[in-house]
Amino acid sequence: MLDPKLIRSAIDTVAVQLQKRGVVIDVPKLTAWEDRRKALQIEMQDLQNKRNVYSKEIGIAKAAGRPVEEALGGLKTLSDSLKVIENEFATLQAEIEDYLARLPNITHDSVPVGKSEADNQVLRFWGEPKKFDFTPKDHVALGAGLGLQSGSTQQEMDFEVASKLTGARFVVLRGSIARLQRALIQFMLDLHTQEHGYQEIAVPYLANADSFFGSGQFPNLKADVFALSGDSEYYLIPTAEVPVTNTVRDTILDENALPLKYVCYSSCFRSEAGSYGKDIRGMLRQHQFEKVELVQIVHPSVSYAALEEMTLHAETVLQRLQLPYRVVALCTGDIGFAAAKTYDLEVWLPGQDCYREISSCSNTEAFQARRMKARYRDGSGKVDLVHTLNASGLAVGRTLIAVLENYQDALGRVHIPEALQPYMNGVKVIS
């Protein structure tokens, strides 16, 4: 959430910044709300002071044995008026807070200004896309073929059975492909814990509305979340960022405890509302997928250094797997709701003949922390908001796709990257 003090003191500046994201705020409405809020607050304080005077005078009169009926009547009238003002103030305050909760973060000055993903800036490339002497298959064709080659009547990447079990945009993985996915997860967790200094954390796959509000999914992105029916107000997490970041909600951390660095493997669930017809083939965009998430809680002074560090940590996964990729700076029109700055990593997929997003690395600055009331206390006792960051390290399903497509051969086999072979019990080729 944006700082209400900033909006009160520099509403026109905020309006200009948000306009870069294509968001137009109603400055006259916000100004009128703020003027009314101030007037109500002054009126409340005046009535509260008068009530205190009345109460004190009544106490003195009672002690002196004087009649207090008239004074009690005046106190009741005043209290009734105060209650009306307090209710109006509370209603207005809730309306203001709801409006502010729907405003996205202000982007960092270094973020390129643009309207859509077409305006994103490619910063650098790593690795050269492999040149095949045959027409490379995509992961769907490879997955189907692997199961048949093994002599089984069941495909190792089975969308038909998943559709029967649940519906569209789900998959059943079997045999060597299921094992390859598990190897990728373990490889990523080991890399981030043993070399990058993250602490592994396991969290619930269900979270409450407060957690979704704290990380910025609610109220705007609620349509993309699966809600449980019944009496409980639980939602399936769209990313481990939601519960992991909220572990510091309503917390004051010691400055010396920072940074907190967490890595978390989880299943993720998204309704993909508004993405009809987009990337629906195979495993590219599913309702359930696996991800290894990186989260850092840091001192504000180092958050942009932390963003560069986290991006390199995600890149290292791709480099160890020898998968070509590029780093893209998202523009103001394509950046996420809570992010102040985001880098996307896009991996090369030969079967698609293009780069596809495999990781987003974002600094939200104090945007999430303000919603969560996540703070730290420095050596002088001053309390301030932390900065929070998150990154995919990586999206497991898309990494699986990238390995299958980049390591295929003309016979439809898939060679295992050297970094994954220890996790595959020495298996070097899936065939």
Coordinates of C-alpha atoms in Angstrom, one line a residue:
M1 CA 0.0 0.0 0.0
L2 CA 1.2 3.5 -0.8
D3 CA 2.0 5.8 2.2
P4 CA -1.1 7.7 3.1
K5 CA 1.1 10.6 4.2
L6 CA 2.6 10.8 0.7
I7 CA -0.8 10.9 -0.8
R8 CA -2.0 13.7 1.5
S9 CA 1.1 15.8 1.0
A10 CA 1.9 15.2 -2.7
I11 CA -1.3 13.9 -4.3
D12 CA -0.4 15.5 -7.7
T13 CA 3.0 13.8 -7.7
V14 CA 1.5 10.5 -6.9
A15 CA -1.0 11.0 -9.7
V16 CA 1.8 11.6 -12.2
Q17 CA 3.7 8.5 -11.1
L18 CA 0.7 6.2 -11.3
Q19 CA -0.2 7.5 -14.7
K20 CA 3.0 6.0 -15.9
R21 CA 1.4 2.6 -15.1
G22 CA -1.8 3.6 -16.9
V23 CA -3.6 4.2 -13.6
V24 CA -5.6 7.4 -13.3
I25 CA -6.6 8.4 -9.8
D26 CA -9.5 10.7 -8.9
V27 CA -7.5 13.6 -7.4
P28 CA -10.6 15.8 -6.6
K29 CA -12.4 12.9 -4.9
L30 CA -9.3 12.1 -2.8
T31 CA -8.8 15.8 -1.9
A32 CA -12.5 16.1 -0.9
W33 CA -12.3 13.0 1.2
E34 CA -9.2 14.2 2.9
D35 CA -10.7 17.6 3.6
R36 CA -13.8 15.9 5.1
R37 CA -11.7 13.5 7.1
K38 CA -9.8 16.4 8.7
A39 CA -13.0 18.3 9.5
L40 CA -14.6 15.2 11.1
Q41 CA -11.4 14.5 13.1
I42 CA -11.4 18.1 14.4
E43 CA -15.1 17.9 15.2
M44 CA -14.6 14.6 17.0
Q45 CA -11.8 15.9 19.1
D46 CA -13.8 19.0 20.1
L47 CA -16.8 16.8 21.1
Q48 CA -14.5 14.4 23.0
N49 CA -13.0 17.3 24.9
K50 CA -16.5 18.7 25.8
R51 CA -17.5 15.2 26.9
N52 CA -14.5 15.0 29.2
V53 CA -15.4 18.4 30.7
Y54 CA -19.0 17.3 31.2
S55 CA -17.9 14.1 32.9
K56 CA -15.6 15.9 35.2
E57 CA -18.2 18.5 36.2
I58 CA -20.8 15.7 36.8
G59 CA -18.3 14.0 39.1
I60 CA -17.6 17.2 41.0
A61 CA -21.4 17.9 41.3
K62 CA -22.1 14.4 42.6
A63 CA -19.3 14.7 45.2
A64 CA -20.8 18.0 46.4
G65 CA -24.4 16.6 46.5
R66 CA -25.7 18.9 43.8
P67 CA -28.3 17.7 41.3
V68 CA -26.8 16.3 38.0
E69 CA -29.9 15.3 36.0
E70 CA -29.6 18.3 33.6
A71 CA -25.9 17.8 33.2
L72 CA -26.5 14.1 32.4
G73 CA -29.0 15.0 29.8
G74 CA -26.5 17.3 28.2
L75 CA -23.8 14.6 28.3
K76 CA -26.1 12.2 26.6
T77 CA -27.0 14.6 23.8
L78 CA -23.3 15.3 23.3
S79 CA -22.4 11.6 23.4
D80 CA -25.1 10.9 20.8
S81 CA -23.7 13.6 18.5
L82 CA -20.2 12.2 19.0
K83 CA -21.4 8.7 18.0
V84 CA -22.8 10.0 14.8
I85 CA -19.6 11.8 13.9
E86 CA -17.5 8.8 14.9
N87 CA -19.6 6.5 12.6
E88 CA -19.3 8.9 9.7
F89 CA -15.6 9.2 10.3
A90 CA -15.2 5.4 10.4
T91 CA -17.2 5.0 7.2
L92 CA -15.2 7.6 5.4
Q93 CA -11.9 6.2 6.7
A94 CA -12.9 2.7 5.4
E95 CA -13.8 4.1 2.0
I96 CA -10.5 5.9 1.8
E97 CA -8.5 2.8 2.8
D98 CA -10.4 0.6 0.3
Y99 CA -9.6 3.1 -2.5
L100 CA -5.9 3.3 -1.5
A101 CA -5.7 -0.5 -1.2
R102 CA -6.6 -0.8 -4.9
L103 CA -3.8 1.6 -6.0
P104 CA -0.6 -0.2 -7.3
N105 CA 2.9 0.6 -6.2
I106 CA 4.9 3.6 -7.6
T107 CA 7.6 2.3 -9.8
H108 CA 11.3 3.1 -9.4
D109 CA 12.8 5.8 -11.5
S110 CA 14.9 3.3 -13.4
V111 CA 11.8 1.4 -14.7
P112 CA 11.2 2.0 -18.4
V113 CA 8.0 3.8 -19.2
G114 CA 5.7 1.8 -21.5
K115 CA 2.2 0.6 -22.1
S116 CA 2.6 -3.2 -22.5
E117 CA 5.1 -6.1 -22.7
A118 CA 6.1 -4.7 -26.1
D119 CA 7.8 -1.9 -24.3
N120 CA 9.9 -4.1 -22.0
Q121 CA 13.7 -3.7 -22.4
V122 CA 16.0 -6.7 -23.0
L123 CA 19.1 -6.1 -20.9
R124 CA 21.3 -9.0 -21.7
F125 CA 21.5 -12.5 -23.1
W126 CA 23.2 -15.6 -21.8
G127 CA 24.0 -18.7 -23.9
E128 CA 23.3 -19.4 -27.5
P129 CA 20.2 -21.2 -28.6
K130 CA 21.1 -24.6 -29.9
K131 CA 21.0 -25.3 -33.7
F132 CA 19.3 -28.6 -34.4
D133 CA 19.8 -30.6 -37.6
F134 CA 16.2 -31.7 -37.3
T135 CA 12.9 -30.0 -36.5
P136 CA 12.7 -29.8 -32.7
K137 CA 9.6 -31.0 -31.0
D138 CA 7.8 -29.1 -28.3
H139 CA 7.4 -30.6 -24.8
V140 CA 3.9 -32.0 -25.5
A141 CA 5.1 -34.1 -28.3
L142 CA 8.3 -35.1 -26.5
G143 CA 6.3 -36.1 -23.3
A144 CA 3.9 -38.2 -25.3
G145 CA 6.7 -40.0 -27.2
L146 CA 8.8 -40.8 -24.1
G147 CA 6.0 -42.8 -22.6
L148 CA 5.5 -44.8 -25.8
Q149 CA 9.2 -45.4 -26.3
S150 CA 9.4 -47.0 -22.8
G151 CA 6.9 -49.7 -23.9
S152 CA 4.2 -48.4 -21.8
T153 CA 0.6 -47.7 -23.0
Q154 CA 0.6 -44.6 -20.7
Q155 CA 2.1 -41.3 -21.7
E156 CA 4.6 -39.9 -19.2
M157 CA 3.1 -36.5 -19.7
D158 CA -0.6 -37.1 -19.7
F159 CA -3.1 -34.3 -20.2
E160 CA -6.0 -36.6 -21.1
V161 CA -6.0 -38.4 -17.8
A162 CA -5.5 -35.1 -15.9
S163 CA -8.5 -33.7 -17.7
K164 CA -10.6 -36.7 -16.6
L165 CA -9.4 -36.4 -13.0
T166 CA -9.9 -32.6 -12.7
G167 CA -10.3 -30.6 -15.9
A168 CA -8.4 -28.6 -18.4
R169 CA -5.0 -27.1 -17.7
F170 CA -3.8 -29.9 -15.4
V171 CA -1.2 -32.7 -16.1
V172 CA -0.3 -36.1 -14.8
L173 CA 3.5 -36.8 -14.9
R174 CA 4.8 -40.4 -14.7
G175 CA 8.0 -42.3 -14.7
S176 CA 11.1 -40.5 -15.9
I177 CA 9.5 -37.1 -16.4
A178 CA 8.0 -37.2 -12.8
R179 CA 11.5 -38.1 -11.6
L180 CA 13.0 -35.3 -13.6
Q181 CA 10.6 -32.7 -12.1
R182 CA 11.6 -34.0 -8.6
A183 CA 15.3 -33.7 -9.5
L184 CA 14.8 -30.1 -10.6
I185 CA 13.1 -29.2 -7.3
Q186 CA 15.9 -30.8 -5.2
F187 CA 18.6 -29.2 -7.4
M188 CA 17.1 -25.8 -6.9
L189 CA 16.6 -26.1 -3.2
D190 CA 20.2 -27.4 -2.7
L191 CA 21.7 -24.6 -4.8
H192 CA 19.8 -21.9 -3.0
T193 CA 20.4 -23.2 0.5
Q194 CA 24.0 -24.5 0.1
E195 CA 25.4 -21.7 -2.1
H196 CA 23.2 -18.7 -1.9
G197 CA 22.5 -18.6 1.8
Y198 CA 18.7 -19.1 1.9
Q199 CA 16.9 -20.9 4.7
E200 CA 14.5 -23.5 3.5
I201 CA 10.9 -23.0 4.7
A202 CA 7.8 -25.1 4.3
V203 CA 4.4 -23.3 4.5
P204 CA 0.7 -24.1 4.2
Y205 CA -0.8 -24.1 0.7
L206 CA -3.8 -22.4 2.1
A207 CA -3.8 -18.8 3.4
N208 CA -6.3 -16.4 4.8
A209 CA -7.6 -13.1 3.4
D210 CA -5.2 -11.1 5.6
S211 CA -2.2 -12.9 4.1
F212 CA -3.5 -12.2 0.6
F213 CA -4.1 -8.6 1.4
G214 CA -0.6 -8.2 3.0
S215 CA 1.2 -9.5 -0.2
G216 CA -1.0 -7.4 -2.5
Q217 CA -3.2 -10.0 -4.1
F218 CA -6.4 -8.7 -2.5
P219 CA -8.6 -6.9 -3.3
N220 CA -7.6 -6.3 -6.9
L221 CA -6.4 -9.8 -7.9
K222 CA -9.0 -11.8 -6.1
A223 CA -10.5 -13.2 -9.3
D224 CA -7.2 -15.1 -10.0
V225 CA -7.4 -17.0 -6.7
F226 CA -9.2 -20.3 -5.9
A227 CA -11.4 -19.9 -2.8
L228 CA -12.5 -22.9 -0.7
S229 CA -16.2 -23.2 -0.3
G230 CA -17.8 -23.6 3.2
D231 CA -17.5 -21.6 6.4
S232 CA -13.7 -21.2 6.3
E233 CA -12.1 -18.2 4.6
Y234 CA -9.2 -20.0 3.1
Y235 CA -7.7 -19.6 -0.4
L236 CA -5.2 -21.7 -2.4
I237 CA -1.9 -19.9 -2.7
P238 CA -1.0 -18.6 -6.2
T239 CA 2.7 -18.5 -5.1
A240 CA 4.6 -19.3 -1.9
E241 CA 5.4 -15.5 -1.8
V242 CA 2.0 -15.1 -0.1
P243 CA 2.6 -17.2 3.1
V244 CA 6.4 -16.8 3.2
T245 CA 6.3 -12.9 3.1
N246 CA 3.5 -12.9 5.6
T247 CA 5.6 -14.7 8.2
V248 CA 6.8 -11.2 9.3
R249 CA 3.3 -9.7 9.3
D250 CA 2.5 -7.7 12.5
T251 CA 6.2 -8.1 13.6
I252 CA 8.9 -5.8 14.7
L253 CA 12.3 -7.4 13.8
D254 CA 15.6 -6.5 15.3
E255 CA 17.7 -4.7 12.7
N256 CA 20.6 -7.2 13.3
A257 CA 18.2 -10.0 12.2
L258 CA 18.1 -8.6 8.7
P259 CA 18.3 -9.8 6.0
L260 CA 15.9 -12.8 6.2
K261 CA 16.4 -15.0 3.2
Y262 CA 13.9 -17.8 2.5
V263 CA 13.6 -20.5 -0.2
C264 CA 10.3 -22.4 -0.4
Y265 CA 9.1 -25.2 -2.7
S266 CA 5.3 -25.3 -3.2
S267 CA 2.5 -26.2 -5.5
C268 CA 0.8 -23.0 -6.8
F269 CA -2.8 -22.6 -7.9
R270 CA -4.2 -19.9 -10.2
S271 CA -7.5 -19.6 -11.9
E272 CA -5.8 -17.6 -14.8
A273 CA -8.8 -15.3 -15.0
G274 CA -8.5 -13.1 -18.0
S275 CA -5.9 -15.3 -19.8
Y276 CA -8.4 -17.2 -22.0
G277 CA -6.7 -18.7 -25.0
K278 CA -3.2 -17.5 -24.0
D279 CA -0.3 -20.1 -23.7
I280 CA -2.8 -22.9 -23.2
R281 CA -0.8 -25.7 -24.9
G282 CA 0.8 -28.2 -22.6
M283 CA 2.3 -27.1 -19.4
L284 CA 2.9 -23.5 -20.2
R285 CA 0.0 -22.0 -18.3
Q286 CA -1.7 -24.4 -15.8
H287 CA -4.1 -24.1 -12.9
Q288 CA -1.7 -26.0 -10.7
F289 CA 2.1 -25.8 -11.1
E290 CA 5.3 -26.2 -9.0
K291 CA 7.6 -23.4 -8.1
V292 CA 10.7 -22.8 -6.0
E293 CA 10.3 -19.3 -4.5
L294 CA 12.9 -16.9 -3.1
V295 CA 11.9 -14.2 -0.6
Q296 CA 14.1 -11.7 1.1
I297 CA 13.1 -9.3 4.0
V298 CA 15.8 -6.6 4.1
H299 CA 16.8 -3.2 5.4
P300 CA 15.5 -0.4 3.0
S301 CA 19.0 0.8 2.3
V302 CA 20.1 -2.5 0.6
S303 CA 16.9 -3.6 -1.2
Y304 CA 18.0 -2.7 -4.7
A305 CA 21.3 -4.5 -4.2
A306 CA 19.3 -7.5 -2.9
L307 CA 17.2 -7.3 -6.1
E308 CA 20.3 -7.7 -8.3
E309 CA 21.5 -10.5 -6.0
M310 CA 18.3 -12.4 -6.2
T311 CA 18.2 -12.1 -10.0
L312 CA 21.7 -13.5 -10.2
H313 CA 20.6 -16.4 -7.9
A314 CA 17.7 -17.2 -10.3
E315 CA 20.1 -16.9 -13.3
T316 CA 22.5 -19.3 -11.7
V317 CA 19.9 -22.1 -12.0
L318 CA 19.6 -21.6 -15.7
Q319 CA 23.4 -21.3 -16.1
R320 CA 24.0 -24.6 -14.2
L321 CA 21.5 -26.2 -16.5
Q322 CA 23.1 -24.6 -19.6
L323 CA 19.8 -23.2 -20.7
P324 CA 20.0 -20.1 -22.9
Y325 CA 18.0 -17.1 -21.5
R326 CA 17.6 -13.4 -21.5
V327 CA 17.0 -10.8 -18.8
V328 CA 14.2 -8.3 -19.3
A329 CA 13.3 -5.1 -17.4
L330 CA 9.6 -4.8 -17.2
C331 CA 8.1 -1.5 -18.2
T332 CA 5.6 0.5 -16.1
G333 CA 2.6 -0.9 -18.1
D334 CA 3.6 -4.6 -17.6
I335 CA 4.9 -4.6 -14.0
G336 CA 3.1 -6.4 -11.2
F337 CA 0.7 -4.6 -8.9
A338 CA 3.0 -4.6 -5.8
A339 CA 6.3 -4.3 -7.6
A340 CA 8.5 -1.1 -7.7
K341 CA 10.9 -2.8 -10.1
T342 CA 10.9 -6.2 -11.8
Y343 CA 13.3 -8.3 -13.9
D344 CA 12.0 -11.2 -15.9
L345 CA 14.1 -14.1 -16.9
E346 CA 13.0 -15.6 -20.2
V347 CA 14.3 -19.0 -21.2
W348 CA 14.8 -20.2 -24.8
L349 CA 12.3 -22.9 -25.9
P350 CA 13.2 -24.5 -29.2
G351 CA 9.8 -26.1 -29.6
Q352 CA 8.2 -22.7 -29.4
D353 CA 11.1 -21.0 -31.2
C354 CA 11.0 -18.1 -28.8
Y355 CA 11.9 -17.0 -25.2
R356 CA 9.3 -17.6 -22.5
E357 CA 9.2 -16.2 -18.9
I358 CA 10.6 -18.5 -16.3
S359 CA 11.2 -16.2 -13.4
S360 CA 10.1 -12.8 -12.2
C361 CA 12.3 -11.0 -9.6
S362 CA 10.7 -8.0 -7.9
N363 CA 11.4 -5.4 -5.2
T364 CA 8.2 -4.2 -3.7
E365 CA 10.1 -1.7 -1.4
A366 CA 7.8 -1.0 1.6
F367 CA 4.5 -1.6 -0.3
Q368 CA 3.8 -5.0 1.1
A369 CA 5.4 -4.2 4.5
R370 CA 3.0 -1.3 5.0
R371 CA 0.0 -3.6 4.3
M372 CA 1.5 -6.3 6.6
K373 CA 2.8 -3.9 9.3
A374 CA 6.2 -5.6 9.0
R375 CA 8.8 -3.4 10.6
Y376 CA 12.3 -3.4 12.1
R377 CA 13.8 -1.5 15.1
D378 CA 17.3 0.0 14.6
G379 CA 19.9 0.6 17.3
S380 CA 18.5 3.9 18.4
G381 CA 15.1 2.3 19.0
K382 CA 13.5 3.9 15.8
V383 CA 10.9 1.6 14.1
D384 CA 10.5 1.7 10.3
L385 CA 9.1 -0.5 7.6
V386 CA 11.3 -3.3 6.0
H387 CA 11.5 -3.8 2.3
T388 CA 10.4 -7.1 0.8
L389 CA 11.5 -8.9 -2.4
N390 CA 10.5 -12.1 -4.2
A391 CA 11.7 -14.1 -7.1
S392 CA 11.0 -17.4 -8.8
G393 CA 14.0 -19.6 -8.4
L394 CA 12.6 -21.1 -10.7
A395 CA 9.2 -22.0 -12.0
V396 CA 9.6 -25.8 -12.0
G397 CA 7.2 -26.7 -14.8
R398 CA 8.7 -24.2 -17.3
T399 CA 12.2 -25.4 -16.3
L400 CA 11.1 -28.9 -17.1
I401 CA 9.8 -27.8 -20.4
A402 CA 13.1 -26.0 -21.1
V403 CA 15.1 -29.1 -20.3
L404 CA 13.0 -31.4 -22.4
E405 CA 13.1 -29.1 -25.4
N406 CA 16.7 -28.0 -25.3
Y407 CA 18.1 -31.4 -24.5
Q408 CA 16.2 -33.5 -27.1
D409 CA 17.8 -35.4 -29.9
A410 CA 16.6 -36.6 -33.3
L411 CA 15.3 -39.9 -31.8
G412 CA 13.0 -38.1 -29.4
R413 CA 15.2 -38.9 -26.4
V414 CA 16.0 -36.3 -23.8
H415 CA 19.6 -36.0 -22.4
I416 CA 19.9 -35.1 -18.8
P417 CA 21.9 -31.9 -18.0
E418 CA 25.1 -32.7 -16.1
A419 CA 24.0 -30.7 -13.0
L420 CA 20.9 -32.9 -12.7
Q421 CA 22.5 -36.3 -13.2
P422 CA 23.3 -36.8 -9.5
Y423 CA 19.6 -36.3 -8.7
M424 CA 18.6 -38.8 -11.4
N425 CA 20.8 -41.6 -9.9
G426 CA 23.2 -41.3 -12.8
V427 CA 20.6 -41.5 -15.6
K428 CA 22.0 -39.6 -18.5
V429 CA 19.3 -40.1 -21.1
I430 CA 15.5 -40.6 -20.9
S431 CA 14.5 -43.0 -23.6

